[in-house]
Coordinates of C-alpha atoms (C1' of nucleotides) in Angstrom, one line a residue:
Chain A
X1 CA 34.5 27.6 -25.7
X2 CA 34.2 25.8 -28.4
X3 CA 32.2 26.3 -31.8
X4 CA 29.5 23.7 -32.3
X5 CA 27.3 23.6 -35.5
X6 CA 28.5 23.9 -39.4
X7 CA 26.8 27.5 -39.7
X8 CA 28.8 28.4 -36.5
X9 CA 32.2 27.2 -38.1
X10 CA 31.5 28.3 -41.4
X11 CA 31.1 32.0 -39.2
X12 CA 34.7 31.6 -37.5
X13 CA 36.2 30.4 -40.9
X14 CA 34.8 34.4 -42.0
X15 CA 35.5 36.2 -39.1
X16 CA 39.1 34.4 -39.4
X17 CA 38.9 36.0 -43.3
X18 CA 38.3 39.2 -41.9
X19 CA 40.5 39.2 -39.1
X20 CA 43.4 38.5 -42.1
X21 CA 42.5 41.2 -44.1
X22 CA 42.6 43.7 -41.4
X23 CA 46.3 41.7 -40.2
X24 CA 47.9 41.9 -43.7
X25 CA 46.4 45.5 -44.3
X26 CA 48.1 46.7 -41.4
X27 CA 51.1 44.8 -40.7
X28 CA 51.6 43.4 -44.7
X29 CA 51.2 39.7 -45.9
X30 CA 54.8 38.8 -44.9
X31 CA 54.8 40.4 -41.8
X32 CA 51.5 38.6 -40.4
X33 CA 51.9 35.7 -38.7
X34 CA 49.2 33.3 -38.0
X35 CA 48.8 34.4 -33.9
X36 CA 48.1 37.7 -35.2
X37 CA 45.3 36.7 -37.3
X38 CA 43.9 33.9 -34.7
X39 CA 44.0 37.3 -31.9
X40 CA 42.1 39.5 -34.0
X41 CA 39.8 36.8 -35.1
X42 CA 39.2 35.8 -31.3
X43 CA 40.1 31.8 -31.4
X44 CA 43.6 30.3 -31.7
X45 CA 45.8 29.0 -34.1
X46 CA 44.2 25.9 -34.0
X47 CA 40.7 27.5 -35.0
X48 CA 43.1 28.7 -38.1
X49 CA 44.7 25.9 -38.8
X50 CA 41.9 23.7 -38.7
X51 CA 39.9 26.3 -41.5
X52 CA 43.4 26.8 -43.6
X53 CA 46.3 25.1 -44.7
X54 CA 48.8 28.2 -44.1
X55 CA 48.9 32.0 -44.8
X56 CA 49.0 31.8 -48.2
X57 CA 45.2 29.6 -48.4
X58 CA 43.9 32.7 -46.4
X59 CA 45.3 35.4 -48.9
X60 CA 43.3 33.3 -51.8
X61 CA 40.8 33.5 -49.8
X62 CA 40.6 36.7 -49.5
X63 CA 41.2 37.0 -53.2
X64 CA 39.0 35.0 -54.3
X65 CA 36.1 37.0 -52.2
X66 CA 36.7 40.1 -53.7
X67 CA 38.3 39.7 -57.0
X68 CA 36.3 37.0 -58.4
X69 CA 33.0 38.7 -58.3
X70 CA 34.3 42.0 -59.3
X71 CA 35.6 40.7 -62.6
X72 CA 32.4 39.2 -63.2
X73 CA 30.7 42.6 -62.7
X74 CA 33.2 44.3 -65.2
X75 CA 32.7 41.6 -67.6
X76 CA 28.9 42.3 -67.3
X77 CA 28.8 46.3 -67.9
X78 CA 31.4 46.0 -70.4
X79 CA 29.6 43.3 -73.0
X80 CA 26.2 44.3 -72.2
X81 CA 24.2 44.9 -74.7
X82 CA 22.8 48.4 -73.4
X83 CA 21.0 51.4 -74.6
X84 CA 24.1 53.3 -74.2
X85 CA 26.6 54.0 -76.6
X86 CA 29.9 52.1 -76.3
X87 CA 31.9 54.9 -75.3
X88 CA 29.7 55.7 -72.9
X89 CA 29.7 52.0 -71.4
X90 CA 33.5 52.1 -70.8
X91 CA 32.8 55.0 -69.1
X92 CA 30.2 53.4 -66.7
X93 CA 32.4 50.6 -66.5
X94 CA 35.3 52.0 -65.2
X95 CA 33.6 54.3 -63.3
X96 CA 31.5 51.8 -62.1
X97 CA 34.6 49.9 -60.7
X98 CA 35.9 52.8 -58.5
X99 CA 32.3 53.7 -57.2
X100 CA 32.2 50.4 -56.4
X101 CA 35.8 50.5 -54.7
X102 CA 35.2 53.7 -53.2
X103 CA 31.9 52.5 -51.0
X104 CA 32.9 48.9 -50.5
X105 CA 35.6 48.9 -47.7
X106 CA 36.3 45.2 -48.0
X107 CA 37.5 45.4 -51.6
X108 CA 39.5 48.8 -51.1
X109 CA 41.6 46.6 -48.5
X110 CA 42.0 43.8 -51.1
X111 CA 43.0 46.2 -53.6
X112 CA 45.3 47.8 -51.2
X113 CA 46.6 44.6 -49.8
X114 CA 47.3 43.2 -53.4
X115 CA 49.0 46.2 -55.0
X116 CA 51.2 47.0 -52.0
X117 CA 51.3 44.8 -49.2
X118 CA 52.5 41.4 -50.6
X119 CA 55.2 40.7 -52.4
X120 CA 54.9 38.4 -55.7
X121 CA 57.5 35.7 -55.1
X122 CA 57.2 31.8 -54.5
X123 CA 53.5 30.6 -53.7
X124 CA 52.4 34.1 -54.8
X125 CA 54.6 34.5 -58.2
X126 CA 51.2 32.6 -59.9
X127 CA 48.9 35.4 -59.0
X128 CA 51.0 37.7 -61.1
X129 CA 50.3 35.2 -63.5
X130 CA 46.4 35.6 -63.1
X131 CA 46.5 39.2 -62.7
X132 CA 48.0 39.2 -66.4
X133 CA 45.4 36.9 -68.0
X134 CA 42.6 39.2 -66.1
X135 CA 44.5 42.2 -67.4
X136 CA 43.9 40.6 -71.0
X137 CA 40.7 39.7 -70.9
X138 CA 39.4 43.0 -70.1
X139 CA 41.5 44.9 -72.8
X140 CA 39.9 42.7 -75.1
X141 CA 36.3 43.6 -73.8
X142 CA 37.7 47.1 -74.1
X143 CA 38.1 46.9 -77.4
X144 CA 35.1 45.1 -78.5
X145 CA 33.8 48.4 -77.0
X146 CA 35.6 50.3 -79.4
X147 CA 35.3 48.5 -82.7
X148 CA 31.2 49.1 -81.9
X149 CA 32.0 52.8 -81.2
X150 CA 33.8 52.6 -84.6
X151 CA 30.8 51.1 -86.6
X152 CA 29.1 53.8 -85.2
X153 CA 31.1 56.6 -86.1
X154 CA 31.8 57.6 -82.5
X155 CA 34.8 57.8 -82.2
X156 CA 37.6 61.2 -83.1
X157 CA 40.5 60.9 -85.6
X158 CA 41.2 57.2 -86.8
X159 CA 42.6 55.1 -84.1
X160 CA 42.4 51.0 -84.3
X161 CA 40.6 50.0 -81.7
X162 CA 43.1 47.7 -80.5
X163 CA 45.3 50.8 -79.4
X164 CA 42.8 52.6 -77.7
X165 CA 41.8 49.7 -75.7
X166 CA 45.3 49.0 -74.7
X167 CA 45.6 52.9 -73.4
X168 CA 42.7 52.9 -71.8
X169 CA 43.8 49.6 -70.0
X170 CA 47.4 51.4 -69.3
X171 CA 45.3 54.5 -68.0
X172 CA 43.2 52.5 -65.9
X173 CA 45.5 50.2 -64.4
X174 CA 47.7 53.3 -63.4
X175 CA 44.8 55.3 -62.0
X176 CA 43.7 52.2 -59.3
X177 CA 47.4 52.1 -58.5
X178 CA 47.5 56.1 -57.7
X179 CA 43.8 55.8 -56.4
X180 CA 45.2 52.7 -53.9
X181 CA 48.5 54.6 -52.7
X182 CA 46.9 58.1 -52.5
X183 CA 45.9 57.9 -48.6
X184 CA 44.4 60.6 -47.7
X185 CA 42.6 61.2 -51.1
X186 CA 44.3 64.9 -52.0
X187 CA 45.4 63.8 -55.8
X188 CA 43.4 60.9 -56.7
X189 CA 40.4 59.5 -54.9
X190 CA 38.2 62.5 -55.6
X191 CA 38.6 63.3 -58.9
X192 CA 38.8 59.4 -60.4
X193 CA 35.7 59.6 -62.6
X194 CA 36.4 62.9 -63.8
X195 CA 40.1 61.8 -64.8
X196 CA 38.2 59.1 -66.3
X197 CA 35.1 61.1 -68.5
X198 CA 37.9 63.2 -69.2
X199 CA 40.0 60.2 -70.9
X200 CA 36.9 58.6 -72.8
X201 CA 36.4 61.9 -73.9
X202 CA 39.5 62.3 -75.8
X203 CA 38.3 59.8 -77.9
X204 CA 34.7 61.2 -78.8
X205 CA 33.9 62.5 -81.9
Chain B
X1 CA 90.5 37.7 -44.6
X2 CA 90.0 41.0 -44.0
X3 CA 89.2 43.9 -46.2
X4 CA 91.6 47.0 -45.3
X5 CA 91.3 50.2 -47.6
X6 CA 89.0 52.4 -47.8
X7 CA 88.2 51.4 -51.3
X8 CA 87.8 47.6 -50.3
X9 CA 85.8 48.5 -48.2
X10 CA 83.7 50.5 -50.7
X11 CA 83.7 47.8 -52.3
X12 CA 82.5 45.7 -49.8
X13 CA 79.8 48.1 -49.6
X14 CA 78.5 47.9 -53.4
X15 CA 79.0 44.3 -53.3
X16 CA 76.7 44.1 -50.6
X17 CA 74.0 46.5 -52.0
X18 CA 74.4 44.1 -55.4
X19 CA 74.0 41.3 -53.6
X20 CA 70.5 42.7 -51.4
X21 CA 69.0 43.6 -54.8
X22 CA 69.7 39.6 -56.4
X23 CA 68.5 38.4 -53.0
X24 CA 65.6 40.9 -52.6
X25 CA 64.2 39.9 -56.4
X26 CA 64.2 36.6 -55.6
X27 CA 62.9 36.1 -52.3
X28 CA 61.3 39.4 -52.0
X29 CA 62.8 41.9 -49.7
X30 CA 60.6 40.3 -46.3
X31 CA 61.7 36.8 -46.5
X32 CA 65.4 38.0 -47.7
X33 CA 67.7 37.9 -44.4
X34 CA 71.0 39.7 -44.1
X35 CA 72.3 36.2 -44.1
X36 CA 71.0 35.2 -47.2
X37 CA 72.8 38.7 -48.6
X38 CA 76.1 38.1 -47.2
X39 CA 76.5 35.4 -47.9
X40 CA 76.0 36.4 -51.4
X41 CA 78.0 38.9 -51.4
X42 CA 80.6 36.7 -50.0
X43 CA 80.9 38.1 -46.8
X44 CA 79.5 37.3 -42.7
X45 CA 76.4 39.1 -41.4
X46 CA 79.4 41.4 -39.4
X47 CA 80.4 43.3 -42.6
X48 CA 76.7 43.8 -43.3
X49 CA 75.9 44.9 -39.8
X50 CA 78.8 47.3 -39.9
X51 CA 78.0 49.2 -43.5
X52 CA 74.4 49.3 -42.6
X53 CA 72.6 49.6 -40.1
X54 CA 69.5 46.5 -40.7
X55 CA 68.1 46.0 -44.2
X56 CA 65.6 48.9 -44.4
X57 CA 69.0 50.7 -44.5
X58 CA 69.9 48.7 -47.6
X59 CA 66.2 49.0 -49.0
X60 CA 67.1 52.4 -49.1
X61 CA 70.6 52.4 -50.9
X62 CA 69.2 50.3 -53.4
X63 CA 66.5 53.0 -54.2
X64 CA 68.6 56.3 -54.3
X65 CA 71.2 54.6 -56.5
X66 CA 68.7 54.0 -59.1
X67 CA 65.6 56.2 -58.6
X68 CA 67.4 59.2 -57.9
X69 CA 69.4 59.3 -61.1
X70 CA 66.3 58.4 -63.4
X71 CA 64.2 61.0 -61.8
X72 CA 66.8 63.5 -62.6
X73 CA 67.2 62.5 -66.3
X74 CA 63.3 62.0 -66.7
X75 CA 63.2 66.1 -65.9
X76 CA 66.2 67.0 -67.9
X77 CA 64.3 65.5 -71.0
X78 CA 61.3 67.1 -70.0
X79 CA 62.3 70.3 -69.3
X80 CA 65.1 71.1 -72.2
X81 CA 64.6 73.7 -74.2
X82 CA 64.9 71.4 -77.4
X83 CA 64.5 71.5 -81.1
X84 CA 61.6 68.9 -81.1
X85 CA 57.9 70.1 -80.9
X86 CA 56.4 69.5 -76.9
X87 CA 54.8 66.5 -77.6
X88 CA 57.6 64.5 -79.4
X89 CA 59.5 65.5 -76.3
X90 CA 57.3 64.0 -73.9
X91 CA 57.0 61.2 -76.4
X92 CA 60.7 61.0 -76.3
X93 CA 61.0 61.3 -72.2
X94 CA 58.6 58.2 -71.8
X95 CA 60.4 56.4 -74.8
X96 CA 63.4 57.0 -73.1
X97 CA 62.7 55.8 -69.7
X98 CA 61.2 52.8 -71.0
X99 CA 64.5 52.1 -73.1
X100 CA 66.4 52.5 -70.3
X101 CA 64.7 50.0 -68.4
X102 CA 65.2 47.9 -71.4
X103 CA 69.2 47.7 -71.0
X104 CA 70.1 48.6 -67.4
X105 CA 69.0 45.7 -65.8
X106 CA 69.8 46.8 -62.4
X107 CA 67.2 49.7 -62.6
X108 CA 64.9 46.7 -64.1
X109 CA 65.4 44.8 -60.9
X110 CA 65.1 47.6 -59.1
X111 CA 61.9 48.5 -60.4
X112 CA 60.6 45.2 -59.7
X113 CA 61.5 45.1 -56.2
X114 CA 59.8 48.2 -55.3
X115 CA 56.6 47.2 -57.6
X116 CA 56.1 43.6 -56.4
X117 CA 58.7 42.3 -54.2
X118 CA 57.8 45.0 -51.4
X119 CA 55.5 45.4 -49.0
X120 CA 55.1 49.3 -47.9
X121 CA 53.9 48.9 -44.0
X122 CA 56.0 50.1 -41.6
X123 CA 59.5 51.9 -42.5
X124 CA 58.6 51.8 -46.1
X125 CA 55.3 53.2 -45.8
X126 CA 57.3 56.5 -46.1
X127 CA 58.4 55.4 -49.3
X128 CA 54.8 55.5 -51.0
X129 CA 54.6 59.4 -49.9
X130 CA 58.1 60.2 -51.9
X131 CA 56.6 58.1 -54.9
X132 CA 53.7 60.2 -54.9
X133 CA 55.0 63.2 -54.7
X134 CA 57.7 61.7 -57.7
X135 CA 54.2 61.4 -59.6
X136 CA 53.3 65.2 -59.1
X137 CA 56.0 66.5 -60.2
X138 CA 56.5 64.3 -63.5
X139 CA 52.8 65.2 -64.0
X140 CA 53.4 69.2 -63.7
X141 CA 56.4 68.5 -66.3
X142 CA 53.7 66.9 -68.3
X143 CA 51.4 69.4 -67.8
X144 CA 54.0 72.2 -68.5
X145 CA 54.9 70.8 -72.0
X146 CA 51.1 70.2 -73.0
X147 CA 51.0 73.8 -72.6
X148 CA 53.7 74.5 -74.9
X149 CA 52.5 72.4 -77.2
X150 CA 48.8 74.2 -76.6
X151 CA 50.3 77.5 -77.7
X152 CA 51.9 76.3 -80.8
X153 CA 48.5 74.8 -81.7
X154 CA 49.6 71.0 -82.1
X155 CA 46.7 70.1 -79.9
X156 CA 43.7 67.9 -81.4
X157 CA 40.6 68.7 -79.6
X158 CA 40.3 71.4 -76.8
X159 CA 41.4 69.5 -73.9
X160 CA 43.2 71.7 -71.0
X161 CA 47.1 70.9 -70.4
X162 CA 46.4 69.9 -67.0
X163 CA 43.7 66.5 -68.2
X164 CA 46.1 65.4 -70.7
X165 CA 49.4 65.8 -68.1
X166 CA 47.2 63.3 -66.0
X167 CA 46.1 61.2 -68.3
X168 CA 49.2 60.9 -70.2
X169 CA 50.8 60.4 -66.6
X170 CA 48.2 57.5 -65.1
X171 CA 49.4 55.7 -68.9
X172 CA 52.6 55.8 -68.1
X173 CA 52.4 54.2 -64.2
X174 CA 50.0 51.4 -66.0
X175 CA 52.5 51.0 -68.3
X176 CA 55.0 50.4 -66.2
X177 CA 53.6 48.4 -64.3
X178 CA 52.5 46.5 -67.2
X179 CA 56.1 46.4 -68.4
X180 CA 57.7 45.1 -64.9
X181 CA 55.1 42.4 -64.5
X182 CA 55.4 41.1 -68.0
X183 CA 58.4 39.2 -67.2
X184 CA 58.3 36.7 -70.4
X185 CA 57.6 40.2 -72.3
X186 CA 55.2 38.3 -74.2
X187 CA 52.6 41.4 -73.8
X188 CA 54.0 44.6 -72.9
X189 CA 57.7 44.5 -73.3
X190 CA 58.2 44.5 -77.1
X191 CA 55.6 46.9 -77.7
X192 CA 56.0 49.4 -75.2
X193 CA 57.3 52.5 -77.6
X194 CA 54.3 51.9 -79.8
X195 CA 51.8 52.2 -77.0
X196 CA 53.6 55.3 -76.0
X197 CA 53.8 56.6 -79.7
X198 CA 49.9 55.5 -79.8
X199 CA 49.2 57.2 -76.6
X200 CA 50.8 60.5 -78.2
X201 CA 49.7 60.6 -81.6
X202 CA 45.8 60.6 -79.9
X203 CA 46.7 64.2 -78.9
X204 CA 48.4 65.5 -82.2
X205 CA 46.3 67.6 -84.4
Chain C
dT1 C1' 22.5 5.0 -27.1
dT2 C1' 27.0 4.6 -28.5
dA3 C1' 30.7 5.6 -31.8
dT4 C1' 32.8 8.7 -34.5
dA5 C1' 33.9 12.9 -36.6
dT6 C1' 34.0 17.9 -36.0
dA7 C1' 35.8 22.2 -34.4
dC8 C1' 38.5 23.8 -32.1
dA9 C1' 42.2 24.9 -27.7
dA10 C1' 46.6 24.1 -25.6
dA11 C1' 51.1 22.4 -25.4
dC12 C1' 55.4 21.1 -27.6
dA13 C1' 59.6 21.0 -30.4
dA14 C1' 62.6 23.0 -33.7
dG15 C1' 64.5 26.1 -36.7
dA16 C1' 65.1 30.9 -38.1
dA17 C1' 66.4 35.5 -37.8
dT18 C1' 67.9 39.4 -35.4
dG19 C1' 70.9 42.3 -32.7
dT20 C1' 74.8 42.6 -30.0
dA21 C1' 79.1 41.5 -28.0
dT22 C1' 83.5 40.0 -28.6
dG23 C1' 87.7 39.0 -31.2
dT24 C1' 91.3 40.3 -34.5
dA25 C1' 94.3 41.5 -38.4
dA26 C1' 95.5 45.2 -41.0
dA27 C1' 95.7 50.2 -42.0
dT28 C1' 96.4 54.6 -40.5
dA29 C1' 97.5 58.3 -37.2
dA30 C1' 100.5 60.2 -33.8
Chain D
dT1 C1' 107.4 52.9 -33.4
dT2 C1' 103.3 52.5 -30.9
dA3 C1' 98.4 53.5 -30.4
dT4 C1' 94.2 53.6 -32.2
dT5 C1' 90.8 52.9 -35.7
dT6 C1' 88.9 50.4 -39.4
dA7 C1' 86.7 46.6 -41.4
dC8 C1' 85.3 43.0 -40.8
dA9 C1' 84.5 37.5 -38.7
dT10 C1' 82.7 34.8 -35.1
dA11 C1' 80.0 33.6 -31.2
dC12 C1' 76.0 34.2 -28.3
dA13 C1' 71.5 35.1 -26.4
dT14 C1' 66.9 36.0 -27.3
dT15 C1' 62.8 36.3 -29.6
dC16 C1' 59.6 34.8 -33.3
dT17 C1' 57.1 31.6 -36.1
dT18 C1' 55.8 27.6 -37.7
dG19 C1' 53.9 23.0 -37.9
dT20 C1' 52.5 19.2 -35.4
dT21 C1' 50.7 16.8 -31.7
dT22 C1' 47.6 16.0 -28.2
dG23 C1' 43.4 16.9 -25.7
dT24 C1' 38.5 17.6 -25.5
dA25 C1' 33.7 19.1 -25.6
dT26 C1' 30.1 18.9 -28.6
dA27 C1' 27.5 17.5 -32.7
dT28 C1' 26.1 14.0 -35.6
dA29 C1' 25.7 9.4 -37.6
dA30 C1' 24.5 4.6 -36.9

DNA sequence: TTATATACAAACAAGAATGTATGTAAATAA
DNA sequence: TTATTTACATACATTCTTGTTTGTATATAA
C-alpha cells in the first residue's frame, strides 16, 4: 500500500535510516545493496530511491544523525564554563562520550559502522577528510582545557598544554577504536572510564 | 605466454599479491575484483584463480607478509635485555615502528588497507579477534617493561605498571591511526616521534 | 471539482563479477 | 622418449546490482 501524508513519508524515509544501519552493520557498507535495505525497511527500492539518491546519501545520513549532535555535545562539556576544574571536565567529557556510547545503541552502530565497516575510498575518501578536521577541533578544546588547568596550577611536572592535549586525543581516539572492536566487552568496554580517570590522573598535581 | 618454473611462478605469485595491495588501496578491497588485480599484475583472472583460492585468500597473504614480521620485531625491541633504561626502550619500540612505517611503504599501504579500506564482516571478521589479541600481548610487553622500569625507580607518580601499559598502548593505536589517515602528513606524520617522546617523558621521574 | 504532484511499487535493461570448465604449452617425472 | 603435471589463458554460465522507466493510488493545490 502505499504511504500517503508528509509525516507518513518522512516515517519511511527513517525507518529506511534504520533499516540501513542495521544492513551496513551486519553485512558492511559495500556489501549492502539497496534490496537489502528496502527488505528490512519493509517497502521497495522504489520507496528508497525516491527518499535517496544512492547508498552513499544513506551512509550521510546516518552520519549526520549521530555524529553531528554528538560533536556538538563534546564541544559543550568541554568549553563550559563549569564549577569543575578543567581536568576534571576532560574527564566528564570523555567519559561523558562513552556513557553516552555505551547506552545509546544507535550511535554504538554508527561508531561501529564508521570505524570498521566502510571502507574510505571514492565518495567516502572526504569523510576522512571531516573526521580529521573534527579530530582538530577537539584537540584544541582539549587544550584550552589544559592551559586553564595550568593557570591553575593543576597540573604535575611541566608539560605544554599543547602535548598533553594531543595525547590525550591519541589516547582517546585509540580507546573508541579498542572500545568499538572489543565485542564481547572482556578488555575494553567495562573498564573505559577507569582507563580514562586513570589517564587524566597522570596529569594531576 | 606461459610461465613455467617454479620460480616464475613464484613470481607470478608476488606479483599478484603486489598488485591486490595497489588495487586494494585504491579501490578498497570490496570494490577491487580479481580482474582489476590481474590485470595489474599483468596476468588473466586464471593465474589468479589458480595461486589463490578468491580474494579473501589474497586479503590474507597481504597481512601475514607484513603484520607478521612487524609483530615479531615490535617484541624483540620490547623484550631485549638491553643497555637502555625500560622506558627509553619502549620509547624506542614505538619510535621504531613508527619509522618503519615511514620508509617501507608497502607496510604503509598495508596498514591503510586494513585501517580504512576494509570492511571486517564476514571472513574478515576473524581478523578483528587476531588484532585484538595482537593488542594484548603488545600491552603485557608494555606492561612488563613499566615494571622494570618501576623497580629501578624511573617512575614519576605512583601509577601501577599495568595503567600505564594501557595507556601508553591506547596512545599508540590513536596514533596510528592518526598517522595512516594523515595522508598529506600535514598533522601527524612529521611529528609522530615527538608525541611519542612527549607521551614518555610524562612518566619519567 | 479537477489537475497535478507526491510517494511509492513493479518491471525492465544492462553491465559487472564470480566461479568453473576447458584448452594448452612448457616443464618435469618416469 | 613419453606421460603427466604445472601454470596459466580463454570461454562460458549464472547470479547480483544498479539505475531507470513506467504505473498508480492518494493527497493536495487551484
Amino acid at each position: 500500500m502505499v504511504r500517503k501524508t508528509k509525516e507518513d513519508a518522512e516515517l519511511t524515509r527513517l525507518a529506511i535510516i534504520e533499516a540501513a544501519r542495521a544492513v551496513f552493520l551486519a553485512r558492511g557498507v559495500s556489501r549492502s545493496t539497496l534490496e537489502h535495505i528496502a527488505a528490512k525497511a519493509d517497502v521497495t527500492r522504489g520507496a528508497v530511491y525516491w527518499h535517496f539518491k544512492n547508498k552513499t546519501e544513506i551512509f550521510h545520513a546516518i552520519r549526520d544523525q549521530v555524529f553531528l549532535p554528538l560533536i556538538d555535545r563534546m564541544d559543550d562539556t568541554l568549553a563550559s564554563e563549569s564549577k569543575d576544574d578543567p581536568l576534571t571536565q576532560i574527564e566528564n567529557s570523555l567519559c561523558d562520550t562513552i556513557n553516552e556510547l555505551s547506552r545509546n545503541i544507535e550511535m554504538q552502530q554508527t561508531y561501529e559502522i564508521m570505524m570498521i565497516k566502510c571502507e574510505y575510498v571514492d565518495e567516502f575518501a572526504t569523510v576522512l577528510q571531516q573526521i580529521l578536521n573534527n579530530c582538530s577541533n577537539i584537540t584544541e578544546k582539549i587544550q584550552l582545557a589544559y592551559e586553564r588547568a595550568s593557570k591553575k596550577n593543576l597540573l604535575a611536572g611541566s608539560h605544554s598544554p599543547r602535548a598533553l592535549a594531543q595525547d590525550t586525543h591519541l589516547f582517546f581516539s585509540g580507546l573508541l577504536h579498542m572500545w568499538v572492536k572489543d565485542f564481547d566487552g572482556s578488555r575494553f568496554r567495562y573498564q573505559a572510564t577507569e582507563l580514562i580517570k586513570s589517564h587524566i590522573n597522570l596529569r594531576r598535581k
